[in-house]
PDB file of C-alpha atoms in Angstrom:
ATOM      1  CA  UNK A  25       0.000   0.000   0.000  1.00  0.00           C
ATOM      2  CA  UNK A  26       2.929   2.322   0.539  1.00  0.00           C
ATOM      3  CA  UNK A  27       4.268   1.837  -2.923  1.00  0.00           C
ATOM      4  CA  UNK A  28       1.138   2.344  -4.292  1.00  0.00           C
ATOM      5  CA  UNK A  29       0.493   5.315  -2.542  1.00  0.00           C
ATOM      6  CA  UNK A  30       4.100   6.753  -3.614  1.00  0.00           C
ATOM      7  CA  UNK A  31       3.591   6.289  -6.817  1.00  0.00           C
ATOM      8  CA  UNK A  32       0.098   7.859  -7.519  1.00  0.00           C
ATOM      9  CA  UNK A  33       1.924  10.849  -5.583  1.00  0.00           C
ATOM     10  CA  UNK A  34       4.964  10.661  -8.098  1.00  0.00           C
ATOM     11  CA  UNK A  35       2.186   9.955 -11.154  1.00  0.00           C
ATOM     12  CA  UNK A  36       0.207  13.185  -9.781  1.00  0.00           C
ATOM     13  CA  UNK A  37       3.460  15.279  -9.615  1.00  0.00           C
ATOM     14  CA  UNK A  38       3.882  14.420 -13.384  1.00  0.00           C
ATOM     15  CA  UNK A  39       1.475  14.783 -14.611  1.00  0.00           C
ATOM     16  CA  UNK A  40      -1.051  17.246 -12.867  1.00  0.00           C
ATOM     17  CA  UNK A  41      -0.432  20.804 -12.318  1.00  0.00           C
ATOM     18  CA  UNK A  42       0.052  21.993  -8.837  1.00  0.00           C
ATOM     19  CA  UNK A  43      -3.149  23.975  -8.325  1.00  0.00           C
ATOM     20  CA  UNK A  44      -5.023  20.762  -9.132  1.00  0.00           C
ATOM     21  CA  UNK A  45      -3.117  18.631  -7.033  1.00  0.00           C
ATOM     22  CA  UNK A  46      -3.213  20.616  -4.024  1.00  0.00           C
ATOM     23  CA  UNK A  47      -7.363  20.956  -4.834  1.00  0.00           C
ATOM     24  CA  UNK A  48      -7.219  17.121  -5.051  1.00  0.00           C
ATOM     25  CA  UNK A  49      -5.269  16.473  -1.677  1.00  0.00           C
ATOM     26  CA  UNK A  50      -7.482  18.520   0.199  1.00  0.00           C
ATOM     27  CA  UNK A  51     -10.032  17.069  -0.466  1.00  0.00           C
ATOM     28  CA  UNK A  52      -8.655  13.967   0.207  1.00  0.00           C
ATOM     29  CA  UNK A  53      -8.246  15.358   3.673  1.00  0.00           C
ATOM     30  CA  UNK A  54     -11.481  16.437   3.971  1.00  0.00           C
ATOM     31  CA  UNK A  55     -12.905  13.326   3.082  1.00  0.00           C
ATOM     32  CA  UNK A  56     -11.085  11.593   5.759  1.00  0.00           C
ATOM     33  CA  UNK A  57     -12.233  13.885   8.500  1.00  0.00           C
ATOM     34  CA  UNK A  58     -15.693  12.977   7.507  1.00  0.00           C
ATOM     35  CA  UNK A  59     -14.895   9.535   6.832  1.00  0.00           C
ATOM     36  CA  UNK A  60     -13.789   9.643  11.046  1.00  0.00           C
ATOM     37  CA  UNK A  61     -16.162  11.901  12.338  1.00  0.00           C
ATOM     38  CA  UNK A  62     -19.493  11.354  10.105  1.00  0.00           C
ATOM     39  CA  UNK A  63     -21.278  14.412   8.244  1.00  0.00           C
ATOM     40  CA  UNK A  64     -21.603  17.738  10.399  1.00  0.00           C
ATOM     41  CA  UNK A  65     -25.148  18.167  12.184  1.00  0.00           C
ATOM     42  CA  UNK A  66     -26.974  21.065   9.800  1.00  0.00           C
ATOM     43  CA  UNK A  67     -27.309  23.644  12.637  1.00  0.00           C
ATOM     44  CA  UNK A  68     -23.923  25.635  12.530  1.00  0.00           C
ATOM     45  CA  UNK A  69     -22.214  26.723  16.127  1.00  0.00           C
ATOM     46  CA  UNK A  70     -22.949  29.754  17.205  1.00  0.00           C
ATOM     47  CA  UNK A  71     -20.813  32.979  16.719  1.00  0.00           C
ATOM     48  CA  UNK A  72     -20.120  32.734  20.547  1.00  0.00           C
ATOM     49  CA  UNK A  73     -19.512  28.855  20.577  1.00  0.00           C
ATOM     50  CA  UNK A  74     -16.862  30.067  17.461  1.00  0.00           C
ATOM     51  CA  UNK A  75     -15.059  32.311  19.774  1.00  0.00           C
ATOM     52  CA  UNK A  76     -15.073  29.983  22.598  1.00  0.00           C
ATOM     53  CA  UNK A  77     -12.908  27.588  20.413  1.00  0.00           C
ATOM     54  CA  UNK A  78     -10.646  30.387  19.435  1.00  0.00           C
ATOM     55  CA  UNK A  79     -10.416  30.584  23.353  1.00  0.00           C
ATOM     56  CA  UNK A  80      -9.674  27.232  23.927  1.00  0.00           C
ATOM     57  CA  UNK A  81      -6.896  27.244  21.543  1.00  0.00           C
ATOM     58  CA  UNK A  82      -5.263  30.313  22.947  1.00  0.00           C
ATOM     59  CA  UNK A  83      -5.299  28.162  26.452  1.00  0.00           C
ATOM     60  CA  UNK A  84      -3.884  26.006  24.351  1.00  0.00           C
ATOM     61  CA  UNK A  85      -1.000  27.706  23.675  1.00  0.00           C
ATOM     62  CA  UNK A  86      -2.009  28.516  19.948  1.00  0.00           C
ATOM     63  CA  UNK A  87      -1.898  31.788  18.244  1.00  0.00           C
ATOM     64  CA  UNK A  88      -4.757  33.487  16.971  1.00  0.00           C
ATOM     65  CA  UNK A  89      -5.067  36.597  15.282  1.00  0.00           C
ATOM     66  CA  UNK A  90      -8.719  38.485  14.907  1.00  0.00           C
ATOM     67  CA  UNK A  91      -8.942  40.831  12.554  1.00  0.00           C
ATOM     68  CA  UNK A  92     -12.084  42.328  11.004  1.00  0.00           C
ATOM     69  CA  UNK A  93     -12.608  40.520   8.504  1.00  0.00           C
ATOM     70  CA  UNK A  94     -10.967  37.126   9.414  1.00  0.00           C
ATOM     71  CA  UNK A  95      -9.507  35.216  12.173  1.00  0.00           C
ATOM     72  CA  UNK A  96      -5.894  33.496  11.369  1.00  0.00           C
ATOM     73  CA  UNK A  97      -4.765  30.396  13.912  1.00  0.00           C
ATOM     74  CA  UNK A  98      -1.549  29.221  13.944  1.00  0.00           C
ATOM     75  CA  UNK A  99      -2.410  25.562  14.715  1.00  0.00           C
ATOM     76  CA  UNK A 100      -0.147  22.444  14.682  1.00  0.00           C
ATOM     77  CA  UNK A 101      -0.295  19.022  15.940  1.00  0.00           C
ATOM     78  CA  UNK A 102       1.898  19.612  18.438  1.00  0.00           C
ATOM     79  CA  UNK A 103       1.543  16.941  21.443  1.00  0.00           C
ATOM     80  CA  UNK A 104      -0.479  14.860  19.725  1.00  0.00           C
ATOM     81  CA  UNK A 105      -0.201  11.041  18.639  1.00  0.00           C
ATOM     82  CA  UNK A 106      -0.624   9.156  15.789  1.00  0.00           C
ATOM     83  CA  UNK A 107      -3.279   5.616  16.218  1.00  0.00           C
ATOM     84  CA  UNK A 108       0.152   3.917  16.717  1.00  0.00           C
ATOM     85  CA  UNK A 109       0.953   6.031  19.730  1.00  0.00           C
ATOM     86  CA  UNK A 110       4.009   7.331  17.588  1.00  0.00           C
ATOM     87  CA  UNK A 111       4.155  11.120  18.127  1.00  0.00           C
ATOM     88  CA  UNK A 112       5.520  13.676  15.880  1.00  0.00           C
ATOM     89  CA  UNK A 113       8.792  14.727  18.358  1.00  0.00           C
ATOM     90  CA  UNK A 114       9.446  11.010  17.329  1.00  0.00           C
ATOM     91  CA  UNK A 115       9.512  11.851  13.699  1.00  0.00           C
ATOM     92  CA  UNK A 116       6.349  10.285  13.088  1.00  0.00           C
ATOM     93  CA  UNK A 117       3.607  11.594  10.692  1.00  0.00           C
ATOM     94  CA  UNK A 118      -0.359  11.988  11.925  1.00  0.00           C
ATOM     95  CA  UNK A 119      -1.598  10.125   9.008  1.00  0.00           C
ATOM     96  CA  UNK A 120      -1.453   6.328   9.626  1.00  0.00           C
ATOM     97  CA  UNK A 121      -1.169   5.906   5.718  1.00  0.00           C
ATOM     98  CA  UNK A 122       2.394   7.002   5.620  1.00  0.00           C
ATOM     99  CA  UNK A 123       3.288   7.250   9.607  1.00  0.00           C
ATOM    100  CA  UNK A 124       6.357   5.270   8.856  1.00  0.00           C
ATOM    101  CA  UNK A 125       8.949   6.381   6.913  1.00  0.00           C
ATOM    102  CA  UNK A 126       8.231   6.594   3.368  1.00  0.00           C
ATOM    103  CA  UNK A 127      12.054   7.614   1.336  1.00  0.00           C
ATOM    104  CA  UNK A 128      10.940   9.972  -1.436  1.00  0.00           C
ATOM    105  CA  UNK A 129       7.259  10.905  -0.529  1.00  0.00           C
ATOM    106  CA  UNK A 130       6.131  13.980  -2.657  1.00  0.00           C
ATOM    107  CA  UNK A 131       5.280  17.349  -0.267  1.00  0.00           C
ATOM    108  CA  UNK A 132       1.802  17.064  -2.411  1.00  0.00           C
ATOM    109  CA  UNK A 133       0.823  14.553   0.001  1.00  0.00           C
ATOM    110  CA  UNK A 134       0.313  17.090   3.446  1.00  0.00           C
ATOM    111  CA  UNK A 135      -2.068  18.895   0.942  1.00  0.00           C
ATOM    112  CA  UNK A 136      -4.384  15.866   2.456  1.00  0.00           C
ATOM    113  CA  UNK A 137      -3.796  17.091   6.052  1.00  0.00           C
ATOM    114  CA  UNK A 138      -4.397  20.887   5.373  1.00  0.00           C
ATOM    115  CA  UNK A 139      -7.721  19.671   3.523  1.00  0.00           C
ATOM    116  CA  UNK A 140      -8.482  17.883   7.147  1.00  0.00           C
ATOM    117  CA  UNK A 141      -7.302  20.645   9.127  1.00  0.00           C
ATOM    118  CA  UNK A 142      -9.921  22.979   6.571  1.00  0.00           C
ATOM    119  CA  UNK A 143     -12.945  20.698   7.775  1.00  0.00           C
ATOM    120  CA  UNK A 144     -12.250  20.222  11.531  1.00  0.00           C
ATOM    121  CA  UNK A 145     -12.198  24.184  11.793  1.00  0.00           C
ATOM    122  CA  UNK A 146     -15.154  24.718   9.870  1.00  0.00           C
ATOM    123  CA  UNK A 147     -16.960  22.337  12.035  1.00  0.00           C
ATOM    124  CA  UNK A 148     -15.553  24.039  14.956  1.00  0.00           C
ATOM    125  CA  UNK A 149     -16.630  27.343  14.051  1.00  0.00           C
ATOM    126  CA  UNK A 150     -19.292  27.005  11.986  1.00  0.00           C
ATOM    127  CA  UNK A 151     -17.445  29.421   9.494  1.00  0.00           C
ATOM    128  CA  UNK A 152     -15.682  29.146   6.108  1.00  0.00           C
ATOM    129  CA  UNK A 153     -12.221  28.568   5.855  1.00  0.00           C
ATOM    130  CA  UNK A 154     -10.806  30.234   3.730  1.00  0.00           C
ATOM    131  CA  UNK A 155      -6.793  28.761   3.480  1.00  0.00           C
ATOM    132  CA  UNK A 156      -4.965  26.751   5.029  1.00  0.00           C
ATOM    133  CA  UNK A 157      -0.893  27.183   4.353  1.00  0.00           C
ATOM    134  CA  UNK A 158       1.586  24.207   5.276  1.00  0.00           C
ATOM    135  CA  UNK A 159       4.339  26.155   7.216  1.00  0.00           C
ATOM    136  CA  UNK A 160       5.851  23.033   8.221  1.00  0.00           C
ATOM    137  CA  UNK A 161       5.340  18.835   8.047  1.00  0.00           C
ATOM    138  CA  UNK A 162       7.087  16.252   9.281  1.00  0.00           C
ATOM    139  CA  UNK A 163       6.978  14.443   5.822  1.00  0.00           C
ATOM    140  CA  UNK A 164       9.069  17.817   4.299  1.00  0.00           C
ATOM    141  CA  UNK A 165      11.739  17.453   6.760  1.00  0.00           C
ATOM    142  CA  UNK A 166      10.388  19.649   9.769  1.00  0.00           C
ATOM    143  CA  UNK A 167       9.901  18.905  13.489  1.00  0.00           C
ATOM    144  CA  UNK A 168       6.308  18.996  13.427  1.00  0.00           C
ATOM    145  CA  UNK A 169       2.871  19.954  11.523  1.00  0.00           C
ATOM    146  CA  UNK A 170       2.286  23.791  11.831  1.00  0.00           C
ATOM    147  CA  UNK A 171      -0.864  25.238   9.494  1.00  0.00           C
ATOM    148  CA  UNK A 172      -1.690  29.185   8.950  1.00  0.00           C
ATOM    149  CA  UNK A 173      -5.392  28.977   8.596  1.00  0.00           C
ATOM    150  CA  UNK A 174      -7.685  32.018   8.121  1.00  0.00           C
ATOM    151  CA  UNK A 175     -11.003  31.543   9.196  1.00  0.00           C
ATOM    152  CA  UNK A 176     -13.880  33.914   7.561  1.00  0.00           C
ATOM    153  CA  UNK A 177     -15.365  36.256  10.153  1.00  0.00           C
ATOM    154  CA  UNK A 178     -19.209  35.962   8.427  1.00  0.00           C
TER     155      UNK A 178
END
């Protein structure tokens, strides 16, 4: 499965252009967060229930940034384990498709985890994401996952 999964990243690096690819990954990720966590209930949180999760992840230790339009959260997965129990300090990556060490994975593949990273705030918040930018992954040679996401405001 690893192989596989190598080469329709190395087949999608030839022969799809980057925009599309990216598209395609993230909604690979959000797939998977609804494949875990089922379809989100139709009534939206609330604009205070929004904020209270922009609390929670300043307790948290994570940075947020309100402006008027948008809200930007610096978010990573910092802390957290994969379903092995592997954690990222130990080099390992979130996604039990490719937690072990995979020589040569495209970067295309984290695409998958800032599509997953889109859908878990929108559920959150109940608002629109509108990016989410890969400042760091494990699989690209960094420490841990860190995201930029901005978050519409309406």
């Amino acid at each position: 499965a690893e192989l596989w999964i190598k080469s329709l990243m190395d087949n999608m690096d030839a022969l799809l252009d980057e925009q599309t690819r990216t598209r395609l990954m993230n909604a690979c990720g959000r797939s998977c967060y609804l494949n875990a966590f089922g379809v989100a209930d139709a009534k939206k949180p609330s604009p205070e229930a929004a904020e209270r999760t922009f609390q929670a992840l300043e307790k948290g230790g994570f940075r947020v940034e309100r402006g008027s339009d948008s809200t930007t959260v610096f978010y990573s997965w910092a802390g957290k384990q994969n379903p092995q129990g592997l954690s990222l300090k130990e080099g390992y990556c979130m996604c039990p498709l490719v937690e072990n060490e995979m020589p040569g994975l495209s970067p295309t593949y984290c695409n998958c985890s800032a599509g997953y990273v889109a859908e878990s705030f929108e559920r959150a918040t109940g608002r629109k994401v509108r990016s989410v930018e890969i400042l760091e992954s494990v699989k690209r040679g960094g420490k841990d996952c860190r995201f930029k996401v901005v978050i519409s405001n309406s």
